[in-house]
Amino acid sequence: MLLKSTPKISMLTIWLILSLTSIPLMIYFIFMNKTILIQWSLMTISSMHITIPLIIDPVGLLFSFIVLFISANIMQFSSSYMAHDPFMKRFIHLVLLFILSMNMLIYIPHLMFLLLGWDGLGITSFVLVIYYQNPKSLAAGMITALTNRIGDALILLSIAWMLNQGHWMILQTEPTNFSPSLLLAITLAALTKSAQIPFSSWLPAAMAAPTPVSALVHSSTLVTAGVFLLIRFYPALSMTKNFHALLLLTASLTMFMAGLSAMFESDMKKIIALSTLSQLGVMMASLGLALPSLALFHLSTHALFKALLFMCAGSIISSMHHAQDLRILGALTNQLPMLLSSMTIANLALCGTPFLAGFYSKDMILELSTANPTNILILILLFLSTALTSAYSIRFMASLVWSPSMSSPLHQINNKDLDISIPTLFLSMGAIFGGATMSWLMFPSIPEPFIPLQLKLTATSFTLFGATLSMLLTLSKTKIPLNPPTSLIYHLSASMWFLTPLSSQFLMKYPLLTSMLLLKTIDSGWNETLGGQGTKLMSSSLYMKIQPWQNNLITSHLTLMSMTLLLFLFL
């Protein structure tokens, strides 16, 4: 009974915090446009003051509200989805630690405490990815942990370089001799956490975690921590040479690569993970276009419909006896009408359908990209990625709705579990009304670009083009072929441009061979010969040669005495 009540208690606690503190503070600070910085003094030693800074501002409060809102719904969803898990209490505690680490990163603008939150996210994500304790989960957890450790090391370097300024306050970063190195380290750390090229391979691998964890990680916590860090550091980063060009290049390549990979993928959860990667590219492109407010706006709207997508996918996987291959799923409309309706809403919001959550932020970013002086190749990649997003979303829904089912006979499921239905409805409302509400109330000052009509309709045109092309391909051949083609282009796109082998087996082969050679030469070679084991063998061998002389003690004594006397007389 306690195991069943633990997620409910956690869910009620988060709702209580949300209603009593987060919502009133957010409404007040956003409408009054206020920012409060609190210095909490822990101790004073001579002239040294040890303080913890706390920042309460509209950016942090909005992001914290999104995190807590999604977390409360995921807790309720987990109470049903993981009801038969014997380690439910441990799972809930890990998820709560995950939420705590994210809020520490949001509210404390101090590099030392940012490292604690950053490392907390990395450690808990590793433990949650390997939660099912099988070889696949362990491999996914290792690539997730090792890639995130690169970002942790860069944060440690930035802490050392920031000592030159005499403080670790993010909001007071000043230009010094170490500023280029410091800001480059911060940027690369954010790129590792947000899985931008060339650090993208860990994001689809992290799908080995339970679905509630995937919904939390890919919507509002782990992957968006890098974007939020860049938003916090943006005033200093924007002064750095080539910062915007670097972000635009990596973001456009990441979006295009994720879109191509999703077109050839057949795993339901991996397609949603690749769509997360594509949307993270949109946020990074917004920062590259010098639009941090729009990046936060898209981060908030994306969190709502992405958590909804993962919840619906998890419910479908659970109902279909853990099948998540699009080649065997289909005809789910009559079996799961409410879940398919919510998933359709989330997919339409992902594509940027007008008047849904994703439209208000994504369409604005693409319109402003045409108004800003940007490289034409980057613009082409941005709009082609938009077309690919609508293409794989239509293919995804067509496989679930129109394709014939190959898994089991048609039967009525119609899940009436309130612990699944209520969070799904809440997040569906967020996916429908969240974008319009935030656009009117929280981001009214974002300027609308005055651009020609043909440029204004470019984003919508590419979205419709991708959807139409996908529909034509779907009608001609619904299913992905069971025996995929062996061409290089297919394998290049399906394997994320070979990033997974390049960032794992390729990098590890030669260091492992070198370490084996050193092990055999030094540890198992000269160290053993010249060390304790070699000394033991030499002394044992010498002792075995001397031992026959000690068999008859009297004879040995007389012989040695005689030889000594003869030697003395001779000398």
Coordinates of N, CA, C and O in Angstrom, one line a residue, residues 371-442:
A371 N 14.5 37.3 -41.7 CA 14.7 38.8 -41.6 C 16.1 39.1 -41.2 O 16.6 40.2 -41.4
N372 N 16.8 38.2 -40.6 CA 18.2 38.4 -40.1 C 19.2 38.1 -41.2 O 19.0 37.2 -42.0
P373 N 20.3 38.8 -41.2 CA 21.4 38.5 -42.2 C 22.0 37.2 -41.8 O 22.9 37.1 -40.9
T374 N 21.6 36.1 -42.5 CA 22.1 34.7 -42.2 C 22.6 34.1 -43.4 O 22.1 34.4 -44.5
N375 N 23.5 33.1 -43.3 CA 24.0 32.4 -44.4 C 22.9 31.6 -45.1 O 22.0 31.0 -44.4
I376 N 22.9 31.6 -46.4 CA 21.8 31.0 -47.2 C 21.7 29.5 -47.0 O 20.7 28.9 -46.9
L377 N 22.9 28.8 -46.8 CA 23.0 27.4 -46.5 C 22.3 27.0 -45.2 O 21.6 26.0 -45.1
I378 N 22.5 27.9 -44.2 CA 21.9 27.6 -42.9 C 20.4 27.8 -43.0 O 19.6 27.0 -42.4
L379 N 20.0 28.8 -43.7 CA 18.5 29.0 -43.9 C 17.9 27.8 -44.7 O 16.8 27.3 -44.3
I380 N 18.6 27.2 -45.7 CA 18.1 26.1 -46.4 C 18.0 24.9 -45.4 O 17.0 24.1 -45.4
L381 N 19.0 24.7 -44.6 CA 19.0 23.6 -43.7 C 17.8 23.7 -42.6 O 17.1 22.8 -42.3
L382 N 17.6 25.0 -42.2 CA 16.5 25.2 -41.2 C 15.2 24.9 -41.8 O 14.3 24.2 -41.2
F383 N 14.9 25.3 -43.0 CA 13.6 25.0 -43.6 C 13.4 23.6 -44.1 O 12.3 23.1 -44.0
L384 N 14.5 23.0 -44.6 CA 14.4 21.6 -44.9 C 14.2 20.7 -43.7 O 13.4 19.7 -43.7
S385 N 14.8 21.1 -42.5 CA 14.5 20.4 -41.3 C 13.1 20.6 -40.8 O 12.5 19.6 -40.3
T386 N 12.5 21.7 -41.1 CA 11.1 21.9 -40.8 C 10.2 21.0 -41.6 O 9.2 20.4 -41.1
A387 N 10.5 20.9 -42.9 CA 9.8 20.0 -43.8 C 9.9 18.5 -43.3 O 8.9 17.7 -43.3
L388 N 11.1 18.1 -42.9 CA 11.3 16.8 -42.4 C 10.6 16.5 -41.1 O 10.1 15.4 -40.9
T389 N 10.4 17.5 -40.2 CA 9.7 17.4 -39.0 C 8.2 17.0 -39.3 O 7.7 16.1 -38.7
S390 N 7.6 17.7 -40.2 CA 6.2 17.4 -40.5 C 6.1 16.1 -41.3 O 5.2 15.3 -41.1
A391 N 7.2 15.7 -42.0 CA 7.2 14.4 -42.8 C 7.2 13.2 -41.8 O 6.4 12.3 -41.9
Y392 N 8.2 13.2 -40.9 CA 8.2 12.1 -40.0 C 7.1 12.1 -39.0 O 6.7 11.0 -38.5
S393 N 6.5 13.2 -38.7 CA 5.3 13.2 -37.8 C 4.1 12.6 -38.5 O 3.4 11.8 -37.9
I394 N 3.9 12.9 -39.7 CA 2.8 12.3 -40.5 C 3.0 10.8 -40.7 O 2.1 10.0 -40.5
R395 N 4.2 10.5 -41.0 CA 4.5 9.0 -41.1 C 4.3 8.3 -39.8 O 3.8 7.2 -39.8
F396 N 4.7 8.9 -38.7 CA 4.5 8.3 -37.4 C 3.0 8.1 -37.1 O 2.6 7.0 -36.7
M397 N 2.2 9.1 -37.3 CA 0.8 9.0 -37.1 C 0.1 8.0 -38.1 O -0.8 7.3 -37.7
A398 N 0.5 8.1 -39.3 CA -0.1 7.2 -40.3 C 0.2 5.7 -39.9 O -0.7 4.8 -40.1
S399 N 1.4 5.4 -39.4 CA 1.7 4.0 -39.0 C 0.8 3.6 -37.9 O 0.5 2.4 -37.8
L400 N 0.5 4.5 -37.0 CA -0.3 4.1 -35.8 C -1.8 4.1 -36.1 O -2.6 3.3 -35.5
V401 N -2.3 4.9 -37.0 CA -3.7 5.1 -37.2 C -4.2 4.3 -38.4 O -5.2 3.6 -38.3
W402 N -3.6 4.4 -39.6 CA -4.1 3.9 -40.8 C -3.5 2.5 -41.2 O -4.1 1.8 -41.9
S403 N -2.3 2.2 -40.7 CA -1.7 0.9 -41.1 C -2.4 -0.2 -40.4 O -2.9 -0.1 -39.3
P404 N -2.5 -1.4 -41.1 CA -3.0 -2.6 -40.5 C -2.1 -3.1 -39.4 O -0.9 -3.0 -39.5
S405 N -2.7 -3.6 -38.3 CA -2.0 -4.1 -37.2 C -1.4 -5.4 -37.5 O -2.1 -6.3 -38.0
M406 N -0.1 -5.7 -37.1 CA 0.5 -7.0 -37.3 C 0.9 -7.6 -36.0 O 1.5 -8.7 -35.9
S407 N 0.4 -7.0 -34.9 CA 0.8 -7.5 -33.6 C -0.2 -8.4 -33.0 O 0.1 -9.5 -32.5
S408 N -1.5 -8.1 -32.9 CA -2.5 -8.9 -32.3 C -3.8 -8.6 -32.9 O -4.0 -7.5 -33.6
P409 N -4.8 -9.4 -32.8 CA -6.2 -9.1 -33.3 C -6.8 -7.9 -32.7 O -6.4 -7.5 -31.6
L410 N -7.6 -7.2 -33.5 CA -8.3 -6.0 -33.0 C -9.1 -6.3 -31.8 O -10.0 -7.2 -31.8
H411 N -8.9 -5.6 -30.7 CA -9.7 -5.7 -29.5 C -9.9 -4.4 -28.9 O -9.0 -3.5 -29.1
Q412 N -10.9 -4.2 -28.1 CA -11.2 -2.9 -27.5 C -10.4 -2.8 -26.2 O -10.5 -3.6 -25.3
I413 N -9.6 -1.8 -26.1 CA -8.8 -1.5 -24.9 C -9.4 -0.3 -24.1 O -9.8 -0.5 -23.0
N414 N -9.5 0.8 -24.8 CA -10.2 2.0 -24.2 C -9.8 2.2 -22.8 O -10.6 2.0 -21.9
N415 N -8.6 2.6 -22.5 CA -8.0 2.7 -21.2 C -8.8 3.7 -20.4 O -8.8 4.9 -20.7
K416 N -9.4 3.3 -19.3 CA -10.2 4.1 -18.5 C -9.5 4.5 -17.1 O -10.1 4.9 -16.2
D417 N -8.2 4.2 -17.1 CA -7.4 4.5 -15.9 C -7.2 6.0 -15.8 O -6.7 6.7 -16.6
L418 N -7.8 6.5 -14.7 CA -7.7 8.0 -14.4 C -6.3 8.5 -14.2 O -6.0 9.7 -14.6
D419 N -5.4 7.7 -13.7 CA -4.0 8.1 -13.5 C -3.3 8.3 -14.8 O -2.2 8.9 -14.8
I420 N -3.8 7.8 -15.9 CA -3.3 8.0 -17.2 C -4.1 9.1 -18.0 O -3.5 10.0 -18.6
S421 N -5.4 9.0 -17.8 CA -6.3 10.0 -18.6 C -6.1 11.4 -18.1 O -6.0 12.3 -18.9
I422 N -6.1 11.6 -16.8 CA -6.0 13.0 -16.2 C -4.7 13.7 -16.6 O -4.8 14.9 -17.2
P423 N -3.5 13.1 -16.4 CA -2.3 13.8 -16.9 C -2.3 14.1 -18.4 O -1.9 15.1 -18.9
T424 N -2.9 13.1 -19.2 CA -2.9 13.3 -20.6 C -3.8 14.4 -21.0 O -3.4 15.2 -21.9
L425 N -4.9 14.6 -20.3 CA -5.8 15.7 -20.6 C -5.2 17.0 -20.2 O -5.3 18.0 -21.0
F426 N -4.5 17.1 -19.1 CA -3.9 18.3 -18.6 C -2.8 18.8 -19.7 O -2.8 19.9 -20.0
L427 N -2.0 17.8 -20.1 CA -0.9 18.2 -21.0 C -1.5 18.5 -22.4 O -0.9 19.3 -23.2
S428 N -2.6 17.9 -22.8 CA -3.3 18.2 -24.0 C -3.8 19.6 -24.0 O -3.7 20.4 -25.0
M429 N -4.3 20.1 -22.9 CA -4.8 21.4 -22.8 C -3.5 22.4 -22.9 O -3.6 23.5 -23.5
G430 N -2.4 22.0 -22.3 CA -1.2 22.8 -22.4 C -0.7 22.8 -23.9 O -0.3 23.9 -24.4
A431 N -0.8 21.7 -24.6 CA -0.4 21.7 -26.0 C -1.3 22.5 -26.9 O -0.9 23.0 -27.9
I432 N -2.6 22.7 -26.5 CA -3.5 23.5 -27.3 C -3.5 24.9 -26.9 O -3.4 25.8 -27.8
F433 N -3.5 25.3 -25.6 CA -3.7 26.6 -25.2 C -2.4 27.3 -24.7 O -2.3 28.5 -24.4
G434 N -1.4 26.4 -24.4 CA -0.1 26.9 -23.8 C 0.6 28.0 -24.6 O 1.0 29.0 -24.1
G435 N 0.7 27.7 -25.9 CA 1.4 28.7 -26.7 C 0.7 30.0 -26.8 O 1.4 31.1 -26.7
A436 N -0.6 30.0 -27.0 CA -1.3 31.3 -27.1 C -1.3 32.1 -25.8 O -1.1 33.3 -25.8
T437 N -1.4 31.3 -24.7 CA -1.4 32.0 -23.3 C -0.1 32.7 -23.1 O 0.0 33.8 -22.7
M438 N 1.0 31.9 -23.3 CA 2.3 32.5 -23.1 C 2.6 33.6 -24.1 O 3.3 34.6 -23.7
S439 N 2.1 33.5 -25.3 CA 2.4 34.6 -26.3 C 1.7 35.9 -25.9 O 2.3 36.9 -26.0
W440 N 0.5 35.8 -25.3 CA -0.3 37.0 -25.0 C 0.1 37.6 -23.6 O 0.2 38.8 -23.5
L441 N 0.4 36.7 -22.7 CA 0.7 37.2 -21.3 C 2.1 37.3 -20.9 O 2.5 38.2 -20.2
M442 N 3.0 36.5 -21.4 CA 4.4 36.4 -20.9 C 5.4 36.9 -21.9 O 6.5 37.4 -21.6

